[in-house]
PDB file of C-alpha atoms in Angstrom:
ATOM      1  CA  UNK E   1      -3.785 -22.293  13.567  1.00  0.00           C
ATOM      2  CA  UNK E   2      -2.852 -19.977  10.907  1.00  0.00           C
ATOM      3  CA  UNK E   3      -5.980 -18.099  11.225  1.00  0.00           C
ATOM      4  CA  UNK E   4      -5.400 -17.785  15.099  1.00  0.00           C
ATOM      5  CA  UNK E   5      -1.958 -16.707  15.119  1.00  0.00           C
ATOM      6  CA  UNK E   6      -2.743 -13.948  12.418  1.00  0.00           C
ATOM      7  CA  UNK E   7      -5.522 -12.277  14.417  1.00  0.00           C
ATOM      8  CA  UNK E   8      -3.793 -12.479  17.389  1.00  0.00           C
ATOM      9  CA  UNK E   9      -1.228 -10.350  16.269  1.00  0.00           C
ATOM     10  CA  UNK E  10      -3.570  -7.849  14.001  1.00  0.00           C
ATOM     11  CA  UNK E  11      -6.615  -7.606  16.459  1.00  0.00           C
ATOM     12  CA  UNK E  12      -4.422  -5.836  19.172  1.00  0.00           C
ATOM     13  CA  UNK E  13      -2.582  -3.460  16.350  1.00  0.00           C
ATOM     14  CA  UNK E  14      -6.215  -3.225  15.122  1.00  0.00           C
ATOM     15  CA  UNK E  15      -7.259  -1.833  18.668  1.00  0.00           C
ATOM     16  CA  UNK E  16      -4.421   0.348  18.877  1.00  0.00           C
ATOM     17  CA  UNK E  17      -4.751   2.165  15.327  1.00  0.00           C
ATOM     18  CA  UNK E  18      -8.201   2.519  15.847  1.00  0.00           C
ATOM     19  CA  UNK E  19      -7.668   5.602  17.899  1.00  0.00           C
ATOM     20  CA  UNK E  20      -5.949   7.256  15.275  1.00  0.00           C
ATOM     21  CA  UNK E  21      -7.852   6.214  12.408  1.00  0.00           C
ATOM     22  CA  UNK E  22     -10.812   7.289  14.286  1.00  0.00           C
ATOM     23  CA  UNK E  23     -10.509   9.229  17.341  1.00  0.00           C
ATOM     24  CA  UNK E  24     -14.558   8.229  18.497  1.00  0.00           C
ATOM     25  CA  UNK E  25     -13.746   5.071  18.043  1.00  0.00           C
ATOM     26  CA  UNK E  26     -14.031   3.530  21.868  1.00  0.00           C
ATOM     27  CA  UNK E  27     -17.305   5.754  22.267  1.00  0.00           C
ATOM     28  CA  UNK E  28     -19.066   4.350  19.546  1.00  0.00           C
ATOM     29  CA  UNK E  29     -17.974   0.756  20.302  1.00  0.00           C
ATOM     30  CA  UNK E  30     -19.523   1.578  23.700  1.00  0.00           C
ATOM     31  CA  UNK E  31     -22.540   2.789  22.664  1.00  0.00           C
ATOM     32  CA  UNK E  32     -22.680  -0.318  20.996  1.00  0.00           C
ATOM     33  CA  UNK E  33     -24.077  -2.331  23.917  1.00  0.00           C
ATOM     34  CA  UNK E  34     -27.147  -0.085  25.022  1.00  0.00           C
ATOM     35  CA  UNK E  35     -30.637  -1.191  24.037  1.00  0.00           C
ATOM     36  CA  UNK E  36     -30.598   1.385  21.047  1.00  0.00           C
ATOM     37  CA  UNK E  37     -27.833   0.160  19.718  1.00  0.00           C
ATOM     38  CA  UNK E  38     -27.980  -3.896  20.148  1.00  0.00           C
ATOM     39  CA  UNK E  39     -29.186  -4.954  16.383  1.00  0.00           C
ATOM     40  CA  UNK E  40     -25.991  -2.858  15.151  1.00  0.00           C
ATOM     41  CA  UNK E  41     -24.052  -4.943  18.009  1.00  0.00           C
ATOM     42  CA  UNK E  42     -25.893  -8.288  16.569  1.00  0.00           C
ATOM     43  CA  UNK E  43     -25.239  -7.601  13.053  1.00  0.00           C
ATOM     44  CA  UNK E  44     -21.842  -6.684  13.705  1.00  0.00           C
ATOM     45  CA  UNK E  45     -20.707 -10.424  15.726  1.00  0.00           C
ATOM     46  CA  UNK E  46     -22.667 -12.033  13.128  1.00  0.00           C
ATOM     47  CA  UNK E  47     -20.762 -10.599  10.150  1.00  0.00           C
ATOM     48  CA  UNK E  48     -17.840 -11.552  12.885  1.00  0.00           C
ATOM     49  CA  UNK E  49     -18.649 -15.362  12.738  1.00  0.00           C
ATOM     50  CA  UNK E  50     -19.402 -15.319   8.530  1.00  0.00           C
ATOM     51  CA  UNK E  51     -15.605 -13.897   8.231  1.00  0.00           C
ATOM     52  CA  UNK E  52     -14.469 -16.657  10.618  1.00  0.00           C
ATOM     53  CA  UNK E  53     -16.593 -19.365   8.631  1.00  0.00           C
ATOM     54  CA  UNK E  54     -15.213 -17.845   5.254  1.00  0.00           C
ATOM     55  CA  UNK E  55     -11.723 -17.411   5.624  1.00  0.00           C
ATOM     56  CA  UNK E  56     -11.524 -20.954   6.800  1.00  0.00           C
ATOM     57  CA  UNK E  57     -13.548 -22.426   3.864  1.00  0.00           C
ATOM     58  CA  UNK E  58     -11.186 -20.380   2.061  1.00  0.00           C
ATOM     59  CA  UNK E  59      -8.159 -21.973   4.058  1.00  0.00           C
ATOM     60  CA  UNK E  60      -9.166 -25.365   2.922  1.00  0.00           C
ATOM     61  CA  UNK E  61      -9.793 -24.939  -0.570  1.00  0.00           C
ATOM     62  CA  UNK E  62      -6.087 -23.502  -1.132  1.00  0.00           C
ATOM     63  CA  UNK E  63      -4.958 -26.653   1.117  1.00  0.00           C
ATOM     64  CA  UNK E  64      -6.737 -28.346  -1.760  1.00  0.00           C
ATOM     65  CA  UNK E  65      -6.603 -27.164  -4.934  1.00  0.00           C
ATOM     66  CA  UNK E  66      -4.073 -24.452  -6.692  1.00  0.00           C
ATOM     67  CA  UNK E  67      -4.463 -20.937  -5.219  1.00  0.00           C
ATOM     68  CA  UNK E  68      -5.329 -19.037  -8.426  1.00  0.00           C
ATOM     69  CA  UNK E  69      -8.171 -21.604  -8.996  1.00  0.00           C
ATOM     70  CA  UNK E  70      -9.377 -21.408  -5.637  1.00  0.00           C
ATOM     71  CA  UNK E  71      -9.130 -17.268  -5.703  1.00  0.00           C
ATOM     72  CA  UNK E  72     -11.008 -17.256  -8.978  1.00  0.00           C
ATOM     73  CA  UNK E  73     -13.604 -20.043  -7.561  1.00  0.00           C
ATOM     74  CA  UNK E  74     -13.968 -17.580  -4.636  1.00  0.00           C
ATOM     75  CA  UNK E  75     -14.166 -14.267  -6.500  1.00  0.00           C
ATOM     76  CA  UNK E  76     -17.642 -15.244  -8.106  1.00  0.00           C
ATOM     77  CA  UNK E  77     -19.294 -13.855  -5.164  1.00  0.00           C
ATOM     78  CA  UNK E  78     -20.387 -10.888  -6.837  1.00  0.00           C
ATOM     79  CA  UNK E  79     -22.850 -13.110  -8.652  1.00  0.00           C
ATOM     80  CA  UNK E  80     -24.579 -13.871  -5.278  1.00  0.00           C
ATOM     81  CA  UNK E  81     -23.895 -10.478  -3.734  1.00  0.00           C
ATOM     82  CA  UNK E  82     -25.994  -8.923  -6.681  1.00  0.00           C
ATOM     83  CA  UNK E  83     -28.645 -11.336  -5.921  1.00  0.00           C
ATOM     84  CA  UNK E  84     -28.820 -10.570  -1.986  1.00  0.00           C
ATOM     85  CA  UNK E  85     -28.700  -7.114  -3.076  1.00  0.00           C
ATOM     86  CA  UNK E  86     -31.813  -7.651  -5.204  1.00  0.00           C
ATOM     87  CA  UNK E  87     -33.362  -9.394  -2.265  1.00  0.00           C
ATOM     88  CA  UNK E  88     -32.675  -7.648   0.647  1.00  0.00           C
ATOM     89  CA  UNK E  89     -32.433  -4.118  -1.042  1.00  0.00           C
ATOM     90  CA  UNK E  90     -34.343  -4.094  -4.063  1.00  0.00           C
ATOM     91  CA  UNK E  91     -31.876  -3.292  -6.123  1.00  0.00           C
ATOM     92  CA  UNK E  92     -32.649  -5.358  -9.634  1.00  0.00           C
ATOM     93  CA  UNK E  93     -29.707  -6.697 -12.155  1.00  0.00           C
ATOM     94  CA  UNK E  94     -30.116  -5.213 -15.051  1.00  0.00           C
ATOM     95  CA  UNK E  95     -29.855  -6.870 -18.394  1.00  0.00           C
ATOM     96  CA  UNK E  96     -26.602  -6.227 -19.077  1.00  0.00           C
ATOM     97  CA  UNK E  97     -25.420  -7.299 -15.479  1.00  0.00           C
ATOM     98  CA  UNK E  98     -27.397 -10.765 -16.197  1.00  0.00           C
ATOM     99  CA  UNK E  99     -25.327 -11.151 -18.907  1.00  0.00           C
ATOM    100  CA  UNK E 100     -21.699 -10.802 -17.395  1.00  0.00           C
ATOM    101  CA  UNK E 101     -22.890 -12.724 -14.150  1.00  0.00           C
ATOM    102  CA  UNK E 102     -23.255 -15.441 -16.202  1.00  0.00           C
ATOM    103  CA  UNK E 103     -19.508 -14.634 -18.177  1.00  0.00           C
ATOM    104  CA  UNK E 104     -18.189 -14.987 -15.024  1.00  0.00           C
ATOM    105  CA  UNK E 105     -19.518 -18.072 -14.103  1.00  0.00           C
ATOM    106  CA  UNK E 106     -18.836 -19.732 -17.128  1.00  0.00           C
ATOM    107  CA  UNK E 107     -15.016 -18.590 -16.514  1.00  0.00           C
ATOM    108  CA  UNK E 108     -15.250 -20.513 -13.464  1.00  0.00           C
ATOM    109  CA  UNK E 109     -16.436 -23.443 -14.472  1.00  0.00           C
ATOM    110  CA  UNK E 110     -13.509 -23.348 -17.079  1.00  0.00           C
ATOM    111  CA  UNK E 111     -10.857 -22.829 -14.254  1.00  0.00           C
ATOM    112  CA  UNK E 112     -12.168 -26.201 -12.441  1.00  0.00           C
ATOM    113  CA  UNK E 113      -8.892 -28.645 -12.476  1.00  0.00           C
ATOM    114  CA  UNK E 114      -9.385 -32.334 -13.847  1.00  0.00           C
ATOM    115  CA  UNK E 115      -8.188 -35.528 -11.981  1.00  0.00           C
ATOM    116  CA  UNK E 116      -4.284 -36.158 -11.702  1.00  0.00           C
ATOM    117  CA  UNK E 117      -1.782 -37.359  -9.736  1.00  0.00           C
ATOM    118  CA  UNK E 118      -1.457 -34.303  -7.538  1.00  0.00           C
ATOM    119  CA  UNK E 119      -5.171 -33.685  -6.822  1.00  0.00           C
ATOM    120  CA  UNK E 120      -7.787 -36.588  -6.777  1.00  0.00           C
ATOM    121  CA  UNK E 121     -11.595 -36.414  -7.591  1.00  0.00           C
ATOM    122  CA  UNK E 122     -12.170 -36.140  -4.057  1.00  0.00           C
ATOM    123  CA  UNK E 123     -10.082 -33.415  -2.970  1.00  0.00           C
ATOM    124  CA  UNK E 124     -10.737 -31.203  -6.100  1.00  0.00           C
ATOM    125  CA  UNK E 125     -14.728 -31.719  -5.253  1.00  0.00           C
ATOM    126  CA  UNK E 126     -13.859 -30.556  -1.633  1.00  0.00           C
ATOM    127  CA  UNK E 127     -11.648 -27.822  -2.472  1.00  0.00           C
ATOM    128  CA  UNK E 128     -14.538 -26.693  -4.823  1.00  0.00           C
ATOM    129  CA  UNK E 129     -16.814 -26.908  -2.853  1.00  0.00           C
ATOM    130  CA  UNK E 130     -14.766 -25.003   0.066  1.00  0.00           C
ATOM    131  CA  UNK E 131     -13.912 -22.229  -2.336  1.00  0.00           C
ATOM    132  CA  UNK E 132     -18.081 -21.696  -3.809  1.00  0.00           C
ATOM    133  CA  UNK E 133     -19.134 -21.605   0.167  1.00  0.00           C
ATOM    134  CA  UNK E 134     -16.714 -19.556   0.847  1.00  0.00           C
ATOM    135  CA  UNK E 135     -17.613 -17.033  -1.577  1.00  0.00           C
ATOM    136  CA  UNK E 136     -21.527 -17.544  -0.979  1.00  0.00           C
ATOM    137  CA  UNK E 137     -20.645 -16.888   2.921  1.00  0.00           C
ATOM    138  CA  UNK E 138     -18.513 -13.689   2.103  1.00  0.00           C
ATOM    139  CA  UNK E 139     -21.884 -12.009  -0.049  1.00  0.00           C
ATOM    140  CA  UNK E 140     -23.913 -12.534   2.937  1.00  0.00           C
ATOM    141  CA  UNK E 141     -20.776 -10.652   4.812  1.00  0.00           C
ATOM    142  CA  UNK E 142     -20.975  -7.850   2.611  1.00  0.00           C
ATOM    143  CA  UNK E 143     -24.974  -7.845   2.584  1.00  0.00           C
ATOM    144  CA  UNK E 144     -24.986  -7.663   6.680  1.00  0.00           C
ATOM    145  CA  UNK E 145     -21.912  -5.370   6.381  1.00  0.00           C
ATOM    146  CA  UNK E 146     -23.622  -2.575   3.592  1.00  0.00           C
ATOM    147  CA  UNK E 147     -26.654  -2.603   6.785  1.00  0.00           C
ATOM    148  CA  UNK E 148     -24.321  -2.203   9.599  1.00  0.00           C
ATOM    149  CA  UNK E 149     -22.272  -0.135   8.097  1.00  0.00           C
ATOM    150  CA  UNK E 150     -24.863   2.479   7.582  1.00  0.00           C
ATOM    151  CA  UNK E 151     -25.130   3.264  11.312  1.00  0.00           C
ATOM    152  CA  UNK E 152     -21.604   2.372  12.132  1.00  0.00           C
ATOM    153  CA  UNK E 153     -18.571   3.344  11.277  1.00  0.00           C
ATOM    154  CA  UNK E 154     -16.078   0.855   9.008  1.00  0.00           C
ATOM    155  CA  UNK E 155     -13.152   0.954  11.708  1.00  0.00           C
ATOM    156  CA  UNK E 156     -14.583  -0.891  14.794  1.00  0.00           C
ATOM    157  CA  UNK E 157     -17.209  -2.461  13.129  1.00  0.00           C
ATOM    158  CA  UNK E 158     -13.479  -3.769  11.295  1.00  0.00           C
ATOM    159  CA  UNK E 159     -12.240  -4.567  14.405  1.00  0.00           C
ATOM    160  CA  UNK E 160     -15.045  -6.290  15.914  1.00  0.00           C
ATOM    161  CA  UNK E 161     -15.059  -8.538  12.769  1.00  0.00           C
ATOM    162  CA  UNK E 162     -11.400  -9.460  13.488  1.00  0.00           C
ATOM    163  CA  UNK E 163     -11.670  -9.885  17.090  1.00  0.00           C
ATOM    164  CA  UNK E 164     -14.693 -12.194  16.457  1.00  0.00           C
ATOM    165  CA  UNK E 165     -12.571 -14.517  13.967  1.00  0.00           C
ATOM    166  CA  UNK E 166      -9.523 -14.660  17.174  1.00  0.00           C
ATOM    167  CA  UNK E 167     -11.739 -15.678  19.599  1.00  0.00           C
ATOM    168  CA  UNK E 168     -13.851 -18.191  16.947  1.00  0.00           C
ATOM    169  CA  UNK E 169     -10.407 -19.548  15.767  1.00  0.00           C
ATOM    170  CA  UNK E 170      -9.152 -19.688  19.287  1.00  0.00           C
ATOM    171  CA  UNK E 171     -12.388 -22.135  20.183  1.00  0.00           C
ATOM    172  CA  UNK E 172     -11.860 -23.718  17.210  1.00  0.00           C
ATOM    173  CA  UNK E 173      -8.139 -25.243  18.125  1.00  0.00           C
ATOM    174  CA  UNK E 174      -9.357 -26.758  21.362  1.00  0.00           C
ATOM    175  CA  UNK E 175     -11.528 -29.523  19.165  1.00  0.00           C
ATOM    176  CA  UNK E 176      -8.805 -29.873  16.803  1.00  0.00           C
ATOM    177  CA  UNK E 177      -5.488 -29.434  17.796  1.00  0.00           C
ATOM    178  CA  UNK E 178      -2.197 -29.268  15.572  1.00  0.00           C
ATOM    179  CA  UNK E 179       0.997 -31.169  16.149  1.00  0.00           C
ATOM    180  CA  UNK E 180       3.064 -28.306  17.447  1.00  0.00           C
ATOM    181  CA  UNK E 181       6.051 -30.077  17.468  1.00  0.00           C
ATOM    182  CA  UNK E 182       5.897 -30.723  13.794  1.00  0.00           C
ATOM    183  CA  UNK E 183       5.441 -27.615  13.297  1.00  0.00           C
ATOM    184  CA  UNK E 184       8.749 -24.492  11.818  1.00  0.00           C
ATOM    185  CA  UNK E 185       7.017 -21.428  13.870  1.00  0.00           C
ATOM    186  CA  UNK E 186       9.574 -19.251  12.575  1.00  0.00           C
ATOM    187  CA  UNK E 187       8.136 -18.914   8.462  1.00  0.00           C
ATOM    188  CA  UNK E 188       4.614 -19.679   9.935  1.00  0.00           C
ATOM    189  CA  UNK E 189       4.668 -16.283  12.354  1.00  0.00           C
ATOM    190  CA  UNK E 190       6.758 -14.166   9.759  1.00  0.00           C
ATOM    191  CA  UNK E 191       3.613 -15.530   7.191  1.00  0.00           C
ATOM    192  CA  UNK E 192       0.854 -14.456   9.854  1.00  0.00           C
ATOM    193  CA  UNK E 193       2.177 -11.146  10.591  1.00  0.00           C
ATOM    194  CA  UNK E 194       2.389 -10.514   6.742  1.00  0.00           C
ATOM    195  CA  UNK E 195      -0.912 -11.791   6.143  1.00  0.00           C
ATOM    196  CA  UNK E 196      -2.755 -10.121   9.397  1.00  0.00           C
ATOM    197  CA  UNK E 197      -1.266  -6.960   8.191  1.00  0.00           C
ATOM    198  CA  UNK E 198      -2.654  -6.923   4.215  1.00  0.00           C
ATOM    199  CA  UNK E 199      -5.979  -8.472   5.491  1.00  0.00           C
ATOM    200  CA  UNK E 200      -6.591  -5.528   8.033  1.00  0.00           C
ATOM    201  CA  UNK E 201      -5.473  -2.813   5.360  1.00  0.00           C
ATOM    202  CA  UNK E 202      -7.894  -4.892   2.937  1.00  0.00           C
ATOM    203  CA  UNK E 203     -10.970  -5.009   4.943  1.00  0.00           C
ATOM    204  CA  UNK E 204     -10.777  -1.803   6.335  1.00  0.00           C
ATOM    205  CA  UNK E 205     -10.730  -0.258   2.749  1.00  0.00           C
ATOM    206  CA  UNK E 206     -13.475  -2.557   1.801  1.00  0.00           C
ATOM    207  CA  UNK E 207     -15.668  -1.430   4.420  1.00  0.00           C
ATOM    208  CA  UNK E 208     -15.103   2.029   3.367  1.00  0.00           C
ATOM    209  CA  UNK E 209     -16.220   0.734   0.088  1.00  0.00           C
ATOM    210  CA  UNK E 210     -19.331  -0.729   1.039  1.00  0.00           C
ATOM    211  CA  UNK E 211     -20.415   2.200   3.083  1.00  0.00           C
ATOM    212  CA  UNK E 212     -19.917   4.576   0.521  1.00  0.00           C
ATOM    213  CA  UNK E 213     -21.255   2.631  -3.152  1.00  0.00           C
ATOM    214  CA  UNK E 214     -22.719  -0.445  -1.047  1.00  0.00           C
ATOM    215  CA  UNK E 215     -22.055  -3.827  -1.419  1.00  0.00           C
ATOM    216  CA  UNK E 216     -23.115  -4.933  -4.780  1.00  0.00           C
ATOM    217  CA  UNK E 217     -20.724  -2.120  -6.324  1.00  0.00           C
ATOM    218  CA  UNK E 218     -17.833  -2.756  -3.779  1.00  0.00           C
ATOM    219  CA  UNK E 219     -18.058  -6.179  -4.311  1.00  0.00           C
ATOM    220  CA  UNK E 220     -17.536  -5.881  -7.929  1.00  0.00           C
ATOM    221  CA  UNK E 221     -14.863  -3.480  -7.957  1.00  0.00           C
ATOM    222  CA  UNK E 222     -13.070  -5.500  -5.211  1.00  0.00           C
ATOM    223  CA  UNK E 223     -12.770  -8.749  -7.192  1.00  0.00           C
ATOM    224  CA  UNK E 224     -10.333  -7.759  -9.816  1.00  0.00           C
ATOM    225  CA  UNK E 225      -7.788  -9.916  -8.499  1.00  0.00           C
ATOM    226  CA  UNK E 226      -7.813 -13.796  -9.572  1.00  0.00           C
ATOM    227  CA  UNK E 227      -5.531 -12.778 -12.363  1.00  0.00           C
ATOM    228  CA  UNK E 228      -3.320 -10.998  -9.897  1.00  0.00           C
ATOM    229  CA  UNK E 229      -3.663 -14.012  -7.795  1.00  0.00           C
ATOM    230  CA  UNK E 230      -2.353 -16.644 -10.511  1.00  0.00           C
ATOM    231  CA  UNK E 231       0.275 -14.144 -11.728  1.00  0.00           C
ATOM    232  CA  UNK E 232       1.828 -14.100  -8.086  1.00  0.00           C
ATOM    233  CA  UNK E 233       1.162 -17.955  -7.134  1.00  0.00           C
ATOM    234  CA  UNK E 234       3.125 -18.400 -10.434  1.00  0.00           C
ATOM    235  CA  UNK E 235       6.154 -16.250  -9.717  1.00  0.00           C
ATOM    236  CA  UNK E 236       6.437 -17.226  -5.916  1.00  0.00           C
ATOM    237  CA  UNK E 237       5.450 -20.890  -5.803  1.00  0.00           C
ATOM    238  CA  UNK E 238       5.934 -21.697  -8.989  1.00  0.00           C
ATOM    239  CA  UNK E 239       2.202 -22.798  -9.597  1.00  0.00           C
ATOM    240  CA  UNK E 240       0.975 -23.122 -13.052  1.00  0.00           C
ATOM    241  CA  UNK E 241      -2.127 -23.588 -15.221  1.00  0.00           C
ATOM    242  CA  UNK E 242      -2.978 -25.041 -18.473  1.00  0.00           C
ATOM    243  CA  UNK E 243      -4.694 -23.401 -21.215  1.00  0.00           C
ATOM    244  CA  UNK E 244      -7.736 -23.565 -20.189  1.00  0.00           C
ATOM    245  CA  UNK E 245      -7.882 -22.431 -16.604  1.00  0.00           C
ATOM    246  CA  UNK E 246      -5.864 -19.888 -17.987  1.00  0.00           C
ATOM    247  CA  UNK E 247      -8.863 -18.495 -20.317  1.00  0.00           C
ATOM    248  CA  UNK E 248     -10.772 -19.004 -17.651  1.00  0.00           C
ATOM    249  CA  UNK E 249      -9.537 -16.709 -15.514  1.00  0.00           C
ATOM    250  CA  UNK E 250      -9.168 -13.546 -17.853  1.00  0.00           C
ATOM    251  CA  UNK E 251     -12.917 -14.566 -18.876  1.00  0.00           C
ATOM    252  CA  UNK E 252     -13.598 -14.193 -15.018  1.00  0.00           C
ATOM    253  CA  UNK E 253     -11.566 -11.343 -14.767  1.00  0.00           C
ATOM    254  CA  UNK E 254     -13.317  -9.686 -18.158  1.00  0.00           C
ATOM    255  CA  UNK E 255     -16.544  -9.883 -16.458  1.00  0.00           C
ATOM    256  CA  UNK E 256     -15.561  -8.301 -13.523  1.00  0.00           C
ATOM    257  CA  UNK E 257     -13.732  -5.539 -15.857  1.00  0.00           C
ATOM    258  CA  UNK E 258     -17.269  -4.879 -17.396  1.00  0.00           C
ATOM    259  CA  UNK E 259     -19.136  -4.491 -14.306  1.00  0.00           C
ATOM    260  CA  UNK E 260     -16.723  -2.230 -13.274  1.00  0.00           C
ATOM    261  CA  UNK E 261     -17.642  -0.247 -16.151  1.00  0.00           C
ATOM    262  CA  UNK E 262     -21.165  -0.111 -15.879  1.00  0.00           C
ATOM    263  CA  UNK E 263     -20.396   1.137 -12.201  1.00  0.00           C
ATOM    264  CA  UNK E 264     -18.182   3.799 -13.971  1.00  0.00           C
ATOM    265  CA  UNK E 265     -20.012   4.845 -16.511  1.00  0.00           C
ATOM    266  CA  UNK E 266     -23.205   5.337 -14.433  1.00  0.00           C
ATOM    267  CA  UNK E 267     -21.138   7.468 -12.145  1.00  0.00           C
ATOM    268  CA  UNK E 268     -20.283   9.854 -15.074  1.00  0.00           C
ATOM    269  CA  UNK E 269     -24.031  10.232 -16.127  1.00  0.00           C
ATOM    270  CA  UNK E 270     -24.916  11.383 -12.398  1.00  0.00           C
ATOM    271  CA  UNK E 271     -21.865  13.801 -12.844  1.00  0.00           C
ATOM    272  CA  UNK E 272     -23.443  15.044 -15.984  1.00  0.00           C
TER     273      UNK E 272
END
């Protein structure tokens, strides 16, 4: 429901600023569906239903477990990006990169949450599990989007994205459907038009990012945030973490940091 009512507020603004963002906008969209054109078209809905299919994995696992856990869960998907990217592109991790992959992983693993009385074996192996798949499904996003991207531009292939997630979210609320009447609409539409609004300025951006350093680079300069994630969950809902999951997070965050430097660095020797 959440998802639903946040697209169908942003997909139509999305539509609207497209114009302006980028006047050859409807042309290219288009030019989209002649023969030419129909992989982009393809790759485009499919990248489409992997956002839908991520942000709700996503959805579940902050149901489930505390948001900075399930942010920092999420945010290993450089790991796998960086593998794709080896796959699909032939672009190799070097040793170093190994090395902080595997920081980063171990800095999840330390932000896991035990058993208690607010979150049961069962739903922390859910939420877990919701928050890895969701960040396994957003590298093949990025992977698809780095190959659209290259003969399409990042604002409709943005909007396409979104417009796929309405219409998937949409279907999604006819097999199950919420308890309106239990429901405060008021907090829940202020939330979606808050949320719709930072996701499109997000993804937009991102997709800038991919097409110009590709996804594997993108990716890793995108995922500084499950520190800024726990910092904010803490001052606006008050939601806290022991020692541990603490470290855990600035060692996730510290990997990140160094592959962020690599990127940096190597973009100073081309300079040179």
């Amino acid at each position: 429901m959440l998802m639903f009512m946040r697209m169908l507020l942003v997909v139509p603004l999305m539509a609207s600023l497209s114009f302006k963002l980028y006047p050859s906008a409807w042309t290219e969209f288009q030019d989209l569906f002649t023969r030419k054109r129909r992989d982009v078209l393809i790759q485009a809905l499919g990248c489409g239903v992997l956002m839908f299919v991520y942000i709700a994995s996503l959805y579940i696992a902050i149901g489930l477990i505390p948001t900075g856990i399930a942010l920092t869960l999420f945010f290993t998907y450089p790991v796998f990006t960086a593998l794709l990217s080896w796959r699909f592109f032939g672009d190799r991790p070097t040793l170093f990169r190994w090395l902080v992959m595997a920081i980063i992983l171990v800095g999840s693993a330390l932000t896991i949450p035990q058993s208690s009385a607010t979150y049961s074996s069962h739903t922390i192996a859910i939420g877990i599990f919701a928050s890895f798949g969701a960040g396994i499904v957003y590298a093949f996003y990025c992977i698809i989007a780095q190959k659209c991207l290259e003969k399409f531009h990042p604002v409709p292939f943005t909007w396409i994205s979104f417009a796929s997630t309405l219409l998937l979210s949409g279907v999604s609320l006819l097999f199950w459907p919420a308890k309106s009447g239990q429901l405060d609409w008021t907090p829940l539409w202020i939330g979606s038009i808050f949320s719709g609004l930072v996701s499109f300025l997000g993804h937009t951006l991102n997709n800038v990012g991919i097409r110009m350093v590709g996804a594997s680079t993108a990716s890793i300069i995108g995922s500084s945030s499950p520190a800024l994630t726990a910092l904010v969950a803490w001052i606006t809902i008050n939601e806290t973490l022991n020692v541990i999951q603490s470290v855990g997070i600035g060692v996730v965050t510290l990997g990140i940091a160094l592959l962020s430097a690599e990127g940096f660095v190597k973009s100073l020797k081309i300079r040179d």
